[in-house]
């Protein structure tokens, strides 16, 4: 029998005892001291059960999201590096990176960076390093298509000595982990509302996390792209709204 079921039976029994004590005394009678103590115990037990359950759900979400993160990223980076080694960088590499900002890491470094620093990564790295500079007109007009939070975070890490490409990857990985954790918690919350058992809740939440981490589009969630940050903020918004924390939802 699961822990959720045992706790439910214990609380049901306590409620029945308190109901009997209250009914025996009449509608207007004061509860006896024993019944009052039992009610206090019931409240404390319910609070302890909620706290224990939430702590267990948090631990499960951290563990499942971490496993999904490292296993999926190992697959993505391995497949990306293997593709570059077999097929090369392609003839249009310079067209997406005229300034050469996504290359120049050495022969081995270029291969290792290939799955993460490609195409639009050049825009984020340029913005992180030089800013938007709208006064340059058509020369910098394309930068306006990219929101500032992600390149600002890359620039902040670069100012403390972290190379910009590495900083972008680290930010993407951290945001992806946060997003996977939030998805796990949000799914668990929805299934708890549907009165599903704890084991079933975790299995469904784990599946949702794995589907997100291994989906084809997840290739970009560890690259120097803002998609993982956007996903993390979007999941956080829905999670806060689902729990009624509207101020935090508005902030996100």
GROMACS .gro file of N, CA, C and O in nm, residues 57-144:
model
  352
   57UNK      N    1   0.827   1.549  -0.382
   57UNK     CA    2   0.804   1.589  -0.521
   57UNK      C    3   0.918   1.676  -0.572
   57UNK      O    4   0.960   1.663  -0.688
   58UNK      N    5   0.967   1.765  -0.488
   58UNK     CA    6   1.081   1.848  -0.529
   58UNK      C    7   1.204   1.764  -0.556
   58UNK      O    8   1.275   1.784  -0.656
   59UNK      N    9   1.232   1.667  -0.467
   59UNK     CA   10   1.346   1.579  -0.488
   59UNK      C   11   1.333   1.498  -0.615
   59UNK      O   12   1.430   1.482  -0.691
   60UNK      N   13   1.213   1.446  -0.641
   60UNK     CA   14   1.191   1.368  -0.762
   60UNK      C   15   1.207   1.456  -0.886
   60UNK      O   16   1.266   1.413  -0.987
   61UNK      N   17   1.158   1.579  -0.880
   61UNK     CA   18   1.171   1.669  -0.994
   61UNK      C   19   1.317   1.703  -1.022
   61UNK      O   20   1.360   1.707  -1.139
   62UNK      N   21   1.394   1.728  -0.918
   62UNK     CA   22   1.537   1.758  -0.937
   62UNK      C   23   1.610   1.638  -0.999
   62UNK      O   24   1.688   1.654  -1.094
   63UNK      N   25   1.585   1.520  -0.945
   63UNK     CA   26   1.654   1.400  -0.994
   63UNK      C   27   1.614   1.368  -1.138
   63UNK      O   28   1.700   1.343  -1.224
   64UNK      N   29   1.485   1.371  -1.169
   64UNK     CA   30   1.439   1.334  -1.303
   64UNK      C   31   1.483   1.437  -1.406
   64UNK      O   32   1.522   1.402  -1.518
   65UNK      N   33   1.476   1.566  -1.372
   65UNK     CA   34   1.515   1.669  -1.468
   65UNK      C   35   1.665   1.667  -1.491
   65UNK      O   36   1.712   1.690  -1.604
   66UNK      N   37   1.745   1.637  -1.387
   66UNK     CA   38   1.890   1.629  -1.404
   66UNK      C   39   1.927   1.513  -1.496
   66UNK      O   40   2.010   1.528  -1.586
   67UNK      N   41   1.865   1.397  -1.476
   67UNK     CA   42   1.895   1.282  -1.563
   67UNK      C   43   1.856   1.311  -1.707
   67UNK      O   44   1.929   1.276  -1.801
   68UNK      N   45   1.741   1.374  -1.726
   68UNK     CA   46   1.699   1.408  -1.862
   68UNK      C   47   1.793   1.510  -1.925
   68UNK      O   48   1.823   1.503  -2.045
   69UNK      N   49   1.842   1.603  -1.844
   69UNK     CA   50   1.933   1.706  -1.896
   69UNK      C   51   2.062   1.646  -1.947
   69UNK      O   52   2.099   1.664  -2.064
   70UNK      N   53   2.134   1.573  -1.862
   70UNK     CA   54   2.266   1.526  -1.903
   70UNK      C   55   2.258   1.418  -2.010
   70UNK      O   56   2.341   1.413  -2.101
   71UNK      N   57   2.157   1.331  -2.003
   71UNK     CA   58   2.148   1.225  -2.103
   71UNK      C   59   2.112   1.281  -2.240
   71UNK      O   60   2.169   1.241  -2.343
   72UNK      N   61   2.019   1.375  -2.245
   72UNK     CA   62   1.980   1.433  -2.374
   72UNK      C   63   2.091   1.520  -2.431
   72UNK      O   64   2.116   1.519  -2.552
   73UNK      N   65   2.161   1.595  -2.346
   73UNK     CA   66   2.268   1.682  -2.397
   73UNK      C   67   2.387   1.599  -2.444
   73UNK      O   68   2.455   1.637  -2.541
   74UNK      N   69   2.414   1.487  -2.378
   74UNK     CA   70   2.521   1.399  -2.426
   74UNK      C   71   2.487   1.348  -2.566
   74UNK      O   72   2.575   1.342  -2.654
   75UNK      N   73   2.361   1.313  -2.587
   75UNK     CA   74   2.319   1.266  -2.719
   75UNK      C   75   2.330   1.378  -2.823
   75UNK      O   76   2.380   1.357  -2.934
   76UNK      N   77   2.284   1.497  -2.788
   76UNK     CA   78   2.287   1.609  -2.882
   76UNK      C   79   2.430   1.646  -2.921
   76UNK      O   80   2.463   1.661  -3.039
   77UNK      N   81   2.516   1.661  -2.820
   77UNK     CA   82   2.654   1.700  -2.851
   77UNK      C   83   2.727   1.588  -2.924
   77UNK      O   84   2.805   1.615  -3.017
   78UNK      N   85   2.704   1.464  -2.884
   78UNK     CA   86   2.768   1.354  -2.953
   78UNK      C   87   2.726   1.345  -3.099
   78UNK      O   88   2.810   1.328  -3.189
   79UNK      N   89   2.595   1.357  -3.125
   79UNK     CA   90   2.545   1.352  -3.262
   79UNK      C   91   2.595   1.470  -3.344
   79UNK      O   92   2.630   1.456  -3.462
   80UNK      N   93   2.600   1.588  -3.281
   80UNK     CA   94   2.646   1.707  -3.353
   80UNK      C   95   2.793   1.698  -3.391
   80UNK      O   96   2.831   1.729  -3.504
   81UNK      N   97   2.875   1.655  -3.297
   81UNK     CA   98   3.018   1.640  -3.326
   81UNK      C   99   3.040   1.533  -3.432
   81UNK      O  100   3.122   1.551  -3.525
   82UNK      N  101   2.970   1.421  -3.423
   82UNK     CA  102   2.985   1.315  -3.522
   82UNK      C  103   2.944   1.364  -3.661
   82UNK      O  104   3.010   1.331  -3.761
   83UNK      N  105   2.839   1.444  -3.669
   83UNK     CA  106   2.795   1.496  -3.799
   83UNK      C  107   2.901   1.587  -3.861
   83UNK      O  108   2.928   1.579  -3.982
   84UNK      N  109   2.960   1.674  -3.780
   84UNK     CA  110   3.064   1.763  -3.831
   84UNK      C  111   3.186   1.684  -3.877
   84UNK      O  112   3.246   1.712  -3.981
   85UNK      N  113   3.222   1.583  -3.800
   85UNK     CA  114   3.338   1.502  -3.838
   85UNK      C  115   3.313   1.426  -3.969
   85UNK      O  116   3.404   1.410  -4.051
   86UNK      N  117   3.190   1.382  -3.991
   86UNK     CA  118   3.158   1.304  -4.110
   86UNK      C  119   3.129   1.392  -4.232
   86UNK      O  120   3.171   1.360  -4.344
   87UNK      N  121   3.058   1.503  -4.210
   87UNK     CA  122   3.011   1.583  -4.323
   87UNK      C  123   3.080   1.718  -4.336
   87UNK      O  124   3.061   1.788  -4.436
   88UNK      N  125   3.155   1.759  -4.234
   88UNK     CA  126   3.219   1.889  -4.239
   88UNK      C  127   3.125   2.001  -4.197
   88UNK      O  128   3.009   1.977  -4.160
   89UNK      N  129   3.172   2.126  -4.208
   89UNK     CA  130   3.093   2.241  -4.164
   89UNK      C  131   2.998   2.292  -4.272
   89UNK      O  132   2.909   2.371  -4.244
   90UNK      N  133   3.015   2.252  -4.394
   90UNK     CA  134   2.926   2.296  -4.501
   90UNK      C  135   2.979   2.421  -4.570
   90UNK      O  136   3.053   2.499  -4.513
   91UNK      N  137   2.935   2.442  -4.695
   91UNK     CA  138   2.988   2.553  -4.774
   91UNK      C  139   2.935   2.691  -4.735
   91UNK      O  140   2.991   2.793  -4.775
   92UNK      N  141   2.825   2.696  -4.660
   92UNK     CA  142   2.765   2.826  -4.627
   92UNK      C  143   2.798   2.870  -4.486
   92UNK      O  144   2.731   2.956  -4.430
   93UNK      N  145   2.900   2.813  -4.426
   93UNK     CA  146   2.932   2.846  -4.287
   93UNK      C  147   2.957   2.996  -4.270
   93UNK      O  148   2.907   3.059  -4.178
   94UNK      N  149   3.034   3.054  -4.360
   94UNK     CA  150   3.067   3.195  -4.348
   94UNK      C  151   2.950   3.287  -4.372
   94UNK      O  152   2.948   3.400  -4.324
   95UNK      N  153   2.848   3.241  -4.447
   95UNK     CA  154   2.734   3.327  -4.477
   95UNK      C  155   2.655   3.363  -4.352
   95UNK      O  156   2.597   3.471  -4.344
   96UNK      N  157   2.654   3.274  -4.255
   96UNK     CA  158   2.582   3.301  -4.130
   96UNK      C  159   2.673   3.360  -4.023
   96UNK      O  160   2.627   3.389  -3.914
   97UNK      N  161   2.800   3.375  -4.054
   97UNK     CA  162   2.895   3.421  -3.953
   97UNK      C  163   3.009   3.496  -4.024
   97UNK      O  164   3.124   3.453  -4.022
   98UNK      N  165   2.973   3.607  -4.087
   98UNK     CA  166   3.073   3.680  -4.166
   98UNK      C  167   3.188   3.730  -4.080
   98UNK      O  168   3.302   3.741  -4.126
   99UNK      N  169   3.160   3.761  -3.954
   99UNK     CA  170   3.265   3.813  -3.866
   99UNK      C  171   3.351   3.703  -3.806
   99UNK      O  172   3.449   3.731  -3.737
  100UNK      N  173   3.313   3.576  -3.828
  100UNK     CA  174   3.392   3.466  -3.774
  100UNK      C  175   3.386   3.452  -3.624
  100UNK      O  176   3.474   3.393  -3.562
  101UNK      N  177   3.276   3.501  -3.563
  101UNK     CA  178   3.269   3.502  -3.417
  101UNK      C  179   3.235   3.364  -3.360
  101UNK      O  180   3.255   3.339  -3.242
  102UNK      N  181   3.183   3.273  -3.443
  102UNK     CA  182   3.150   3.139  -3.394
  102UNK      C  183   3.256   3.037  -3.432
  102UNK      O  184   3.232   2.917  -3.423
  103UNK      N  185   3.370   3.084  -3.475
  103UNK     CA  186   3.480   2.993  -3.505
  103UNK      C  187   3.612   3.058  -3.461
  103UNK      O  188   3.610   3.168  -3.405
  104UNK      N  189   3.721   2.987  -3.484
  104UNK     CA  190   3.850   3.040  -3.439
  104UNK      C  191   3.891   2.985  -3.304
  104UNK      O  192   3.976   3.043  -3.236
  105UNK      N  193   3.834   2.871  -3.266
  105UNK     CA  194   3.867   2.809  -3.138
  105UNK      C  195   3.973   2.700  -3.153
  105UNK      O  196   3.997   2.623  -3.061
  106UNK      N  197   4.033   2.689  -3.270
  106UNK     CA  198   4.124   2.580  -3.297
  106UNK      C  199   4.051   2.465  -3.364
  106UNK      O  200   3.927   2.460  -3.362
  107UNK      N  201   4.124   2.374  -3.424
  107UNK     CA  202   4.060   2.265  -3.498
  107UNK      C  203   3.969   2.181  -3.409
  107UNK      O  204   3.854   2.149  -3.444
  108UNK      N  205   4.017   2.144  -3.290
  108UNK     CA  206   3.935   2.065  -3.199
  108UNK      C  207   3.823   2.149  -3.140
  108UNK      O  208   3.709   2.104  -3.130
  109UNK      N  209   3.854   2.273  -3.101
  109UNK     CA  210   3.753   2.360  -3.042
  109UNK      C  211   3.639   2.390  -3.137
  109UNK      O  212   3.522   2.394  -3.095
  110UNK      N  213   3.668   2.411  -3.265
  110UNK     CA  214   3.562   2.437  -3.363
  110UNK      C  215   3.468   2.318  -3.375
  110UNK      O  216   3.346   2.335  -3.387
  111UNK      N  217   3.523   2.197  -3.370
  111UNK     CA  218   3.439   2.077  -3.381
  111UNK      C  219   3.352   2.062  -3.256
  111UNK      O  220   3.231   2.033  -3.265
  112UNK      N  221   3.410   2.084  -3.139
  112UNK     CA  222   3.334   2.069  -3.015
  112UNK      C  223   3.227   2.178  -3.001
  112UNK      O  224   3.121   2.155  -2.943
  113UNK      N  225   3.256   2.297  -3.054
  113UNK     CA  226   3.160   2.407  -3.042
  113UNK      C  227   3.050   2.400  -3.147
  113UNK      O  228   2.946   2.466  -3.132
  114UNK      N  229   3.071   2.320  -3.252
  114UNK     CA  230   2.977   2.319  -3.365
  114UNK      C  231   2.832   2.292  -3.326
  114UNK      O  232   2.741   2.358  -3.377
  115UNK      N  233   2.801   2.196  -3.235
  115UNK     CA  234   2.660   2.171  -3.203
  115UNK      C  235   2.593   2.285  -3.127
  115UNK      O  236   2.470   2.290  -3.120
  116UNK      N  237   2.672   2.376  -3.070
  116UNK     CA  238   2.615   2.479  -2.984
  116UNK      C  239   2.629   2.620  -3.040
  116UNK      O  240   2.549   2.707  -3.007
  117UNK      N  241   2.729   2.644  -3.120
  117UNK     CA  242   2.758   2.781  -3.165
  117UNK      C  243   2.747   2.784  -3.317
  117UNK      O  244   2.846   2.771  -3.389
  118UNK      N  245   2.624   2.806  -3.365
  118UNK     CA  246   2.598   2.803  -3.509
  118UNK      C  247   2.488   2.904  -3.543
  118UNK      O  248   2.406   2.940  -3.459
  119UNK      N  249   2.484   2.948  -3.668
  119UNK     CA  250   2.378   3.030  -3.724
  119UNK      C  251   2.346   3.152  -3.637
  119UNK      O  252   2.431   3.240  -3.623
  120UNK      N  253   2.226   3.160  -3.580
  120UNK     CA  254   2.188   3.280  -3.504
  120UNK      C  255   2.272   3.301  -3.380
  120UNK      O  256   2.264   3.408  -3.318
  121UNK      N  257   2.351   3.204  -3.339
  121UNK     CA  258   2.441   3.225  -3.226
  121UNK      C  259   2.531   3.345  -3.250
  121UNK      O  260   2.568   3.417  -3.156
  122UNK      N  261   2.568   3.369  -3.377
  122UNK     CA  262   2.654   3.482  -3.410
  122UNK      C  263   2.589   3.614  -3.369
  122UNK      O  264   2.656   3.705  -3.318
  123UNK      N  265   2.458   3.626  -3.390
  123UNK     CA  266   2.387   3.749  -3.352
  123UNK      C  267   2.393   3.771  -3.201
  123UNK      O  268   2.420   3.883  -3.154
  124UNK      N  269   2.365   3.667  -3.124
  124UNK     CA  270   2.366   3.682  -2.978
  124UNK      C  271   2.505   3.718  -2.927
  124UNK      O  272   2.520   3.800  -2.836
  125UNK      N  273   2.607   3.657  -2.985
  125UNK     CA  274   2.743   3.685  -2.941
  125UNK      C  275   2.786   3.826  -2.979
  125UNK      O  276   2.856   3.894  -2.902
  126UNK      N  277   2.746   3.872  -3.098
  126UNK     CA  278   2.777   4.009  -3.139
  126UNK      C  279   2.708   4.110  -3.048
  126UNK      O  280   2.768   4.208  -3.004
  127UNK      N  281   2.580   4.085  -3.016
  127UNK     CA  282   2.507   4.176  -2.928
  127UNK      C  283   2.569   4.176  -2.789
  127UNK      O  284   2.582   4.282  -2.725
  128UNK      N  285   2.607   4.058  -2.738
  128UNK     CA  286   2.669   4.049  -2.606
  128UNK      C  287   2.799   4.128  -2.602
  128UNK      O  288   2.832   4.189  -2.498
  129UNK      N  289   2.870   4.129  -2.711
  129UNK     CA  290   3.002   4.195  -2.713
  129UNK      C  291   2.993   4.344  -2.749
  129UNK      O  292   3.060   4.427  -2.687
  130UNK      N  293   2.909   4.378  -2.848
  130UNK     CA  294   2.908   4.515  -2.899
  130UNK      C  295   2.781   4.592  -2.867
  130UNK      O  296   2.779   4.715  -2.879
  131UNK      N  297   2.671   4.522  -2.831
  131UNK     CA  298   2.545   4.590  -2.809
  131UNK      C  299   2.465   4.603  -2.937
  131UNK      O  300   2.498   4.545  -3.041
  132UNK      N  301   2.356   4.682  -2.933
  132UNK     CA  302   2.266   4.693  -3.047
  132UNK      C  303   2.309   4.804  -3.145
  132UNK      O  304   2.300   4.787  -3.265
  133UNK      N  305   2.345   4.919  -3.095
  133UNK     CA  306   2.393   5.033  -3.175
  133UNK      C  307   2.300   5.065  -3.292
  133UNK      O  308   2.338   5.054  -3.409
  134UNK      N  309   2.177   5.108  -3.263
  134UNK     CA  310   2.085   5.142  -3.374
  134UNK      C  311   2.133   5.259  -3.458
  134UNK      O  312   2.088   5.276  -3.572
  135UNK      N  313   2.225   5.339  -3.404
  135UNK     CA  314   2.274   5.454  -3.481
  135UNK      C  315   2.354   5.412  -3.604
  135UNK      O  316   2.382   5.495  -3.692
  136UNK      N  317   2.390   5.285  -3.611
  136UNK     CA  318   2.466   5.237  -3.728
  136UNK      C  319   2.376   5.204  -3.846
  136UNK      O  320   2.425   5.162  -3.951
  137UNK      N  321   2.246   5.219  -3.829
  137UNK     CA  322   2.153   5.202  -3.939
  137UNK      C  323   2.142   5.059  -3.987
  137UNK      O  324   2.133   4.965  -3.906
  138UNK      N  325   2.145   5.041  -4.116
  138UNK     CA  326   2.125   4.909  -4.175
  138UNK      C  327   2.234   4.809  -4.135
  138UNK      O  328   2.212   4.689  -4.136
  139UNK      N  329   2.351   4.859  -4.096
  139UNK     CA  330   2.460   4.771  -4.057
  139UNK      C  331   2.424   4.689  -3.933
  139UNK      O  332   2.464   4.573  -3.919
  140UNK      N  333   2.350   4.747  -3.840
  140UNK     CA  334   2.313   4.678  -3.716
  140UNK      C  335   2.164   4.655  -3.702
  140UNK      O  336   2.118   4.611  -3.597
  141UNK      N  337   2.085   4.685  -3.806
  141UNK     CA  338   1.939   4.676  -3.795
  141UNK      C  339   1.893   4.535  -3.761
  141UNK      O  340   1.794   4.517  -3.689
  142UNK      N  341   1.962   4.433  -3.810
  142UNK     CA  342   1.920   4.296  -3.784
  142UNK      C  343   1.926   4.256  -3.639
  142UNK      O  344   1.857   4.162  -3.596
  143UNK      N  345   2.005   4.327  -3.559
  143UNK     CA  346   2.017   4.291  -3.418
  143UNK      C  347   1.887   4.317  -3.341
  143UNK      O  348   1.863   4.257  -3.237
  144UNK      N  349   1.804   4.407  -3.392
  144UNK     CA  350   1.679   4.441  -3.322
  144UNK      C  351   1.581   4.324  -3.317
  144UNK      O  352   1.485   4.328  -3.239
   0.00000   0.00000   0.00000
